Amino acid sequence: MTASIPAVRIQTVTIPVADQERSLAFYRDVLGFEVRADAAYGGARWLSVAPAGSSVDFTLHLPFPGQAGPGWQHGIVLHTDDIAGVVAALRAASVEVTEPEQVGWGVQSQFADPDGNGFVLLQQG
């Protein structure tokens, strides 16, 4: 028998970065994400970004003590209705992006942020 818990939602995905300013420039200026929070927090900086309209944000943080350094986060999927346009825009911003490929659930491509955190672009269909 499985225990039943009240409904939960994903609110934040933390992404470790080496330089918050460099990462902010990438997520805001290259990916077009909006800044959701940018404030001092317990001697650190709380910096969150998200695609417009998303209920989930990414917190770009310096690694916590004992945590793996930047670049370990992989497999975050970003959905788009125009993968060719997103790939072209990323390449125009000098981001290395794999060629879009047909997979069983749509067309996908991959890229990484300046710290090596990996993302999948997906156009379903």
Short mmCIF file of N, CA and C in Angstrom, two decimals:
data_model
loop_
_atom_site.label_atom_id
_atom_site.label_comp_id
_atom_site.label_asym_id
_atom_site.label_seq_id
_atom_site.Cartn_x
_atom_site.Cartn_y
_atom_site.Cartn_z
N MET A 1 0.84 -1.17 0.00
CA MET A 1 0.00 0.00 0.00
C MET A 1 0.89 1.24 0.00
N THR A 2 0.55 2.20 -0.83
CA THR A 2 1.30 3.44 -0.95
C THR A 2 0.66 4.52 -0.09
N ALA A 3 1.50 5.22 0.67
CA ALA A 3 0.98 6.33 1.48
C ALA A 3 0.53 7.45 0.56
N SER A 4 -0.52 8.12 0.96
CA SER A 4 -1.04 9.24 0.18
C SER A 4 -0.59 10.54 0.84
N ILE A 5 0.01 11.41 0.07
CA ILE A 5 0.43 12.70 0.61
C ILE A 5 -0.34 13.81 -0.11
N PRO A 6 -0.47 14.96 0.53
CA PRO A 6 -1.12 16.08 -0.14
C PRO A 6 -0.36 16.46 -1.41
N ALA A 7 -1.03 17.07 -2.34
CA ALA A 7 -0.42 17.47 -3.61
C ALA A 7 0.76 18.42 -3.38
N VAL A 8 1.80 18.24 -4.18
CA VAL A 8 2.97 19.13 -4.14
C VAL A 8 3.25 19.60 -5.56
N ARG A 9 4.01 20.69 -5.68
CA ARG A 9 4.39 21.23 -6.98
C ARG A 9 5.88 21.52 -6.97
N ILE A 10 6.50 21.51 -8.11
CA ILE A 10 7.89 21.93 -8.22
C ILE A 10 7.89 23.45 -8.32
N GLN A 11 8.67 24.09 -7.46
CA GLN A 11 8.75 25.54 -7.45
C GLN A 11 10.09 26.04 -7.96
N THR A 12 11.17 25.42 -7.48
CA THR A 12 12.51 25.90 -7.79
C THR A 12 13.44 24.75 -8.11
N VAL A 13 14.26 24.94 -9.12
CA VAL A 13 15.36 24.02 -9.43
C VAL A 13 16.64 24.82 -9.19
N THR A 14 17.52 24.30 -8.35
CA THR A 14 18.76 25.03 -8.08
C THR A 14 19.83 24.62 -9.08
N ILE A 15 20.54 25.61 -9.58
CA ILE A 15 21.60 25.39 -10.56
C ILE A 15 22.87 26.03 -10.01
N PRO A 16 23.88 25.20 -9.69
CA PRO A 16 25.12 25.76 -9.16
C PRO A 16 25.93 26.44 -10.26
N VAL A 17 26.41 27.64 -9.97
CA VAL A 17 27.18 28.42 -10.94
C VAL A 17 28.43 28.97 -10.26
N ALA A 18 29.45 29.28 -11.05
CA ALA A 18 30.70 29.83 -10.51
C ALA A 18 30.64 31.34 -10.39
N ASP A 19 29.86 31.98 -11.25
CA ASP A 19 29.81 33.44 -11.31
C ASP A 19 28.36 33.86 -11.57
N GLN A 20 27.71 34.41 -10.56
CA GLN A 20 26.29 34.74 -10.71
C GLN A 20 26.04 35.82 -11.75
N GLU A 21 26.92 36.79 -11.88
CA GLU A 21 26.72 37.84 -12.89
C GLU A 21 26.81 37.27 -14.30
N ARG A 22 27.80 36.42 -14.55
CA ARG A 22 27.94 35.79 -15.87
C ARG A 22 26.72 34.93 -16.17
N SER A 23 26.27 34.18 -15.18
CA SER A 23 25.10 33.32 -15.37
C SER A 23 23.84 34.14 -15.58
N LEU A 24 23.69 35.23 -14.83
CA LEU A 24 22.54 36.11 -15.03
C LEU A 24 22.51 36.63 -16.47
N ALA A 25 23.65 37.06 -16.98
CA ALA A 25 23.71 37.56 -18.36
C ALA A 25 23.29 36.47 -19.34
N PHE A 26 23.70 35.22 -19.12
CA PHE A 26 23.34 34.13 -20.02
C PHE A 26 21.84 33.84 -19.95
N TYR A 27 21.32 33.63 -18.77
CA TYR A 27 19.91 33.25 -18.64
C TYR A 27 18.96 34.39 -19.01
N ARG A 28 19.31 35.61 -18.67
CA ARG A 28 18.45 36.76 -18.98
C ARG A 28 18.62 37.20 -20.43
N ASP A 29 19.87 37.42 -20.86
CA ASP A 29 20.12 38.05 -22.16
C ASP A 29 20.15 37.06 -23.32
N VAL A 30 20.59 35.84 -23.08
CA VAL A 30 20.65 34.84 -24.16
C VAL A 30 19.36 34.02 -24.21
N LEU A 31 18.94 33.48 -23.06
CA LEU A 31 17.74 32.65 -23.05
C LEU A 31 16.45 33.46 -22.92
N GLY A 32 16.55 34.73 -22.54
CA GLY A 32 15.37 35.57 -22.43
C GLY A 32 14.55 35.35 -21.17
N PHE A 33 15.15 34.74 -20.15
CA PHE A 33 14.43 34.51 -18.90
C PHE A 33 14.25 35.82 -18.16
N GLU A 34 13.19 35.90 -17.35
CA GLU A 34 12.97 37.07 -16.51
C GLU A 34 13.58 36.83 -15.14
N VAL A 35 14.00 37.90 -14.50
CA VAL A 35 14.55 37.82 -13.14
C VAL A 35 13.38 37.79 -12.17
N ARG A 36 13.30 36.77 -11.36
CA ARG A 36 12.22 36.63 -10.38
C ARG A 36 12.64 37.15 -9.01
N ALA A 37 13.91 36.99 -8.66
CA ALA A 37 14.41 37.46 -7.37
C ALA A 37 15.89 37.75 -7.50
N ASP A 38 16.33 38.81 -6.87
CA ASP A 38 17.75 39.16 -6.81
C ASP A 38 17.95 39.95 -5.53
N ALA A 39 18.34 39.25 -4.47
CA ALA A 39 18.43 39.89 -3.16
C ALA A 39 19.50 39.23 -2.30
N ALA A 40 19.97 39.98 -1.33
CA ALA A 40 20.89 39.41 -0.34
C ALA A 40 20.10 38.42 0.51
N TYR A 41 20.76 37.32 0.84
CA TYR A 41 20.10 36.28 1.62
C TYR A 41 21.13 35.59 2.50
N GLY A 42 21.15 35.95 3.78
CA GLY A 42 22.06 35.30 4.72
C GLY A 42 23.52 35.38 4.34
N GLY A 43 23.98 36.52 3.87
CA GLY A 43 25.37 36.67 3.46
C GLY A 43 25.65 36.18 2.06
N ALA A 44 24.64 35.73 1.37
CA ALA A 44 24.80 35.26 -0.02
C ALA A 44 23.82 36.05 -0.90
N ARG A 45 23.74 35.67 -2.13
CA ARG A 45 22.82 36.32 -3.08
C ARG A 45 21.80 35.30 -3.55
N TRP A 46 20.53 35.63 -3.41
CA TRP A 46 19.44 34.79 -3.91
C TRP A 46 19.05 35.32 -5.28
N LEU A 47 19.35 34.57 -6.32
CA LEU A 47 19.13 35.00 -7.70
C LEU A 47 18.32 33.94 -8.42
N SER A 48 17.09 34.28 -8.78
CA SER A 48 16.20 33.34 -9.46
C SER A 48 15.73 33.92 -10.78
N VAL A 49 15.70 33.06 -11.79
CA VAL A 49 15.25 33.43 -13.13
C VAL A 49 14.28 32.37 -13.64
N ALA A 50 13.49 32.73 -14.64
CA ALA A 50 12.53 31.77 -15.20
C ALA A 50 12.07 32.24 -16.56
N PRO A 51 11.64 31.30 -17.41
CA PRO A 51 10.98 31.70 -18.64
C PRO A 51 9.69 32.45 -18.29
N ALA A 52 9.32 33.43 -19.07
CA ALA A 52 8.08 34.18 -18.82
C ALA A 52 6.91 33.21 -18.73
N GLY A 53 6.09 33.38 -17.72
CA GLY A 53 4.90 32.55 -17.56
C GLY A 53 5.13 31.22 -16.88
N SER A 54 6.36 30.86 -16.59
CA SER A 54 6.66 29.58 -15.96
C SER A 54 6.34 29.62 -14.47
N SER A 55 5.82 28.53 -13.95
CA SER A 55 5.58 28.45 -12.51
C SER A 55 6.81 27.93 -11.76
N VAL A 56 7.82 27.49 -12.49
CA VAL A 56 9.05 26.96 -11.90
C VAL A 56 10.19 27.93 -12.23
N ASP A 57 10.99 28.24 -11.21
CA ASP A 57 12.14 29.11 -11.48
C ASP A 57 13.44 28.37 -11.22
N PHE A 58 14.52 28.93 -11.74
CA PHE A 58 15.87 28.41 -11.53
C PHE A 58 16.59 29.36 -10.59
N THR A 59 17.11 28.84 -9.50
CA THR A 59 17.92 29.64 -8.59
C THR A 59 19.37 29.40 -8.95
N LEU A 60 20.05 30.47 -9.34
CA LEU A 60 21.45 30.41 -9.74
C LEU A 60 22.29 30.73 -8.52
N HIS A 61 22.92 29.72 -7.95
CA HIS A 61 23.62 29.93 -6.68
C HIS A 61 25.06 29.44 -6.75
N LEU A 62 25.89 30.04 -5.92
CA LEU A 62 27.24 29.54 -5.74
C LEU A 62 27.12 28.22 -4.99
N PRO A 63 28.01 27.26 -5.25
CA PRO A 63 27.87 25.95 -4.60
C PRO A 63 27.83 26.05 -3.07
N PHE A 64 26.98 25.26 -2.48
CA PHE A 64 26.89 25.18 -1.03
C PHE A 64 28.07 24.35 -0.51
N PRO A 65 28.49 24.57 0.73
CA PRO A 65 29.59 23.76 1.27
C PRO A 65 29.27 22.27 1.17
N GLY A 66 30.22 21.50 0.69
CA GLY A 66 30.04 20.06 0.55
C GLY A 66 29.31 19.63 -0.70
N GLN A 67 28.82 20.57 -1.49
CA GLN A 67 28.08 20.26 -2.72
C GLN A 67 29.04 20.22 -3.90
N ALA A 68 28.72 19.42 -4.87
CA ALA A 68 29.52 19.40 -6.10
C ALA A 68 29.53 20.80 -6.71
N GLY A 69 30.58 21.13 -7.41
CA GLY A 69 30.71 22.44 -8.03
C GLY A 69 29.80 22.62 -9.22
N PRO A 70 29.90 23.77 -9.87
CA PRO A 70 29.09 24.06 -11.04
C PRO A 70 29.26 23.00 -12.13
N GLY A 71 28.21 22.80 -12.90
CA GLY A 71 28.28 21.91 -14.05
C GLY A 71 27.73 20.52 -13.83
N TRP A 72 27.22 20.21 -12.66
CA TRP A 72 26.72 18.86 -12.42
C TRP A 72 25.25 18.69 -12.78
N GLN A 73 24.53 19.77 -12.94
CA GLN A 73 23.09 19.69 -13.21
C GLN A 73 22.88 19.37 -14.70
N HIS A 74 22.19 18.29 -15.00
CA HIS A 74 21.95 17.90 -16.40
C HIS A 74 20.53 17.38 -16.56
N GLY A 75 20.03 17.47 -17.78
CA GLY A 75 18.75 16.87 -18.10
C GLY A 75 17.54 17.73 -17.84
N ILE A 76 17.73 19.01 -17.59
CA ILE A 76 16.57 19.90 -17.44
C ILE A 76 16.00 20.12 -18.84
N VAL A 77 14.73 19.86 -19.01
CA VAL A 77 14.09 19.95 -20.33
C VAL A 77 13.34 21.27 -20.44
N LEU A 78 13.64 22.02 -21.50
CA LEU A 78 12.95 23.26 -21.82
C LEU A 78 12.09 23.01 -23.05
N HIS A 79 10.80 23.22 -22.93
CA HIS A 79 9.87 22.98 -24.05
C HIS A 79 9.78 24.22 -24.92
N THR A 80 9.69 24.01 -26.22
CA THR A 80 9.49 25.10 -27.17
C THR A 80 8.57 24.64 -28.30
N ASP A 81 7.91 25.58 -28.92
CA ASP A 81 7.11 25.28 -30.11
C ASP A 81 7.90 25.58 -31.38
N ASP A 82 9.13 26.10 -31.24
CA ASP A 82 9.96 26.49 -32.39
C ASP A 82 11.42 26.15 -32.12
N ILE A 83 11.74 24.86 -32.16
CA ILE A 83 13.10 24.45 -31.84
C ILE A 83 14.11 25.03 -32.82
N ALA A 84 13.76 25.12 -34.09
CA ALA A 84 14.69 25.68 -35.08
C ALA A 84 15.02 27.13 -34.75
N GLY A 85 14.02 27.89 -34.35
CA GLY A 85 14.24 29.29 -33.99
C GLY A 85 15.09 29.44 -32.74
N VAL A 86 14.85 28.59 -31.74
CA VAL A 86 15.64 28.66 -30.51
C VAL A 86 17.08 28.26 -30.79
N VAL A 87 17.28 27.20 -31.56
CA VAL A 87 18.64 26.76 -31.90
C VAL A 87 19.37 27.87 -32.67
N ALA A 88 18.70 28.49 -33.62
CA ALA A 88 19.32 29.57 -34.39
C ALA A 88 19.70 30.74 -33.49
N ALA A 89 18.82 31.11 -32.56
CA ALA A 89 19.11 32.22 -31.65
C ALA A 89 20.28 31.89 -30.72
N LEU A 90 20.32 30.66 -30.22
CA LEU A 90 21.44 30.26 -29.36
C LEU A 90 22.75 30.28 -30.13
N ARG A 91 22.74 29.77 -31.34
CA ARG A 91 23.96 29.79 -32.16
C ARG A 91 24.39 31.22 -32.48
N ALA A 92 23.44 32.10 -32.71
CA ALA A 92 23.77 33.51 -32.97
C ALA A 92 24.43 34.15 -31.75
N ALA A 93 24.13 33.61 -30.56
CA ALA A 93 24.74 34.10 -29.32
C ALA A 93 26.00 33.30 -28.95
N SER A 94 26.50 32.52 -29.92
CA SER A 94 27.72 31.72 -29.75
C SER A 94 27.60 30.60 -28.73
N VAL A 95 26.39 30.08 -28.55
CA VAL A 95 26.18 28.93 -27.68
C VAL A 95 26.28 27.67 -28.54
N GLU A 96 27.05 26.69 -28.08
CA GLU A 96 27.14 25.41 -28.80
C GLU A 96 25.86 24.62 -28.55
N VAL A 97 25.21 24.24 -29.65
CA VAL A 97 23.94 23.52 -29.58
C VAL A 97 24.03 22.34 -30.53
N THR A 98 23.54 21.17 -30.10
CA THR A 98 23.55 20.02 -31.00
C THR A 98 22.50 20.21 -32.09
N GLU A 99 22.70 19.52 -33.20
CA GLU A 99 21.71 19.54 -34.27
C GLU A 99 20.41 18.95 -33.74
N PRO A 100 19.28 19.58 -34.03
CA PRO A 100 18.01 18.98 -33.62
C PRO A 100 17.86 17.60 -34.25
N GLU A 101 17.36 16.66 -33.45
CA GLU A 101 17.17 15.30 -33.95
C GLU A 101 15.79 14.79 -33.59
N GLN A 102 15.24 13.99 -34.49
CA GLN A 102 13.93 13.39 -34.26
C GLN A 102 14.09 12.26 -33.26
N VAL A 103 13.26 12.28 -32.23
CA VAL A 103 13.21 11.20 -31.24
C VAL A 103 11.75 10.76 -31.13
N GLY A 104 11.49 9.73 -30.37
CA GLY A 104 10.14 9.18 -30.29
C GLY A 104 9.08 10.14 -29.77
N TRP A 105 9.47 11.16 -29.06
CA TRP A 105 8.52 12.09 -28.44
C TRP A 105 8.58 13.49 -29.04
N GLY A 106 9.34 13.66 -30.14
CA GLY A 106 9.41 14.96 -30.79
C GLY A 106 10.78 15.21 -31.38
N VAL A 107 11.20 16.46 -31.37
CA VAL A 107 12.52 16.86 -31.87
C VAL A 107 13.26 17.48 -30.69
N GLN A 108 14.52 17.08 -30.52
CA GLN A 108 15.27 17.63 -29.40
C GLN A 108 16.67 18.04 -29.79
N SER A 109 17.23 18.91 -28.99
CA SER A 109 18.58 19.43 -29.16
C SER A 109 19.12 19.67 -27.76
N GLN A 110 20.44 19.78 -27.62
CA GLN A 110 21.02 19.98 -26.30
C GLN A 110 22.05 21.11 -26.32
N PHE A 111 22.17 21.77 -25.17
CA PHE A 111 23.17 22.83 -24.99
C PHE A 111 23.52 22.90 -23.52
N ALA A 112 24.52 23.70 -23.19
CA ALA A 112 24.93 23.89 -21.80
C ALA A 112 25.07 25.37 -21.50
N ASP A 113 24.92 25.72 -20.22
CA ASP A 113 25.16 27.09 -19.80
C ASP A 113 26.67 27.31 -19.66
N PRO A 114 27.12 28.51 -19.33
CA PRO A 114 28.56 28.77 -19.25
C PRO A 114 29.31 27.90 -18.23
N ASP A 115 28.60 27.30 -17.28
CA ASP A 115 29.23 26.44 -16.28
C ASP A 115 29.18 24.97 -16.65
N GLY A 116 28.55 24.63 -17.77
CA GLY A 116 28.46 23.23 -18.17
C GLY A 116 27.21 22.52 -17.70
N ASN A 117 26.27 23.23 -17.08
CA ASN A 117 25.00 22.62 -16.71
C ASN A 117 24.21 22.35 -17.99
N GLY A 118 23.75 21.12 -18.18
CA GLY A 118 23.16 20.71 -19.45
C GLY A 118 21.66 20.82 -19.52
N PHE A 119 21.17 21.23 -20.70
CA PHE A 119 19.75 21.40 -20.95
C PHE A 119 19.36 20.67 -22.22
N VAL A 120 18.11 20.24 -22.27
CA VAL A 120 17.52 19.63 -23.46
C VAL A 120 16.43 20.57 -23.94
N LEU A 121 16.47 20.93 -25.21
CA LEU A 121 15.37 21.66 -25.85
C LEU A 121 14.46 20.62 -26.46
N LEU A 122 13.18 20.74 -26.27
CA LEU A 122 12.24 19.76 -26.80
C LEU A 122 11.07 20.44 -27.47
N GLN A 123 10.82 20.03 -28.70
CA GLN A 123 9.58 20.41 -29.40
C GLN A 123 8.80 19.12 -29.56
N GLN A 124 7.72 18.99 -28.81
CA GLN A 124 6.95 17.76 -28.84
C GLN A 124 6.15 17.66 -30.12
N GLY A 125 5.86 16.41 -30.47
CA GLY A 125 5.01 16.22 -31.64
C GLY A 125 5.51 15.15 -32.54
#
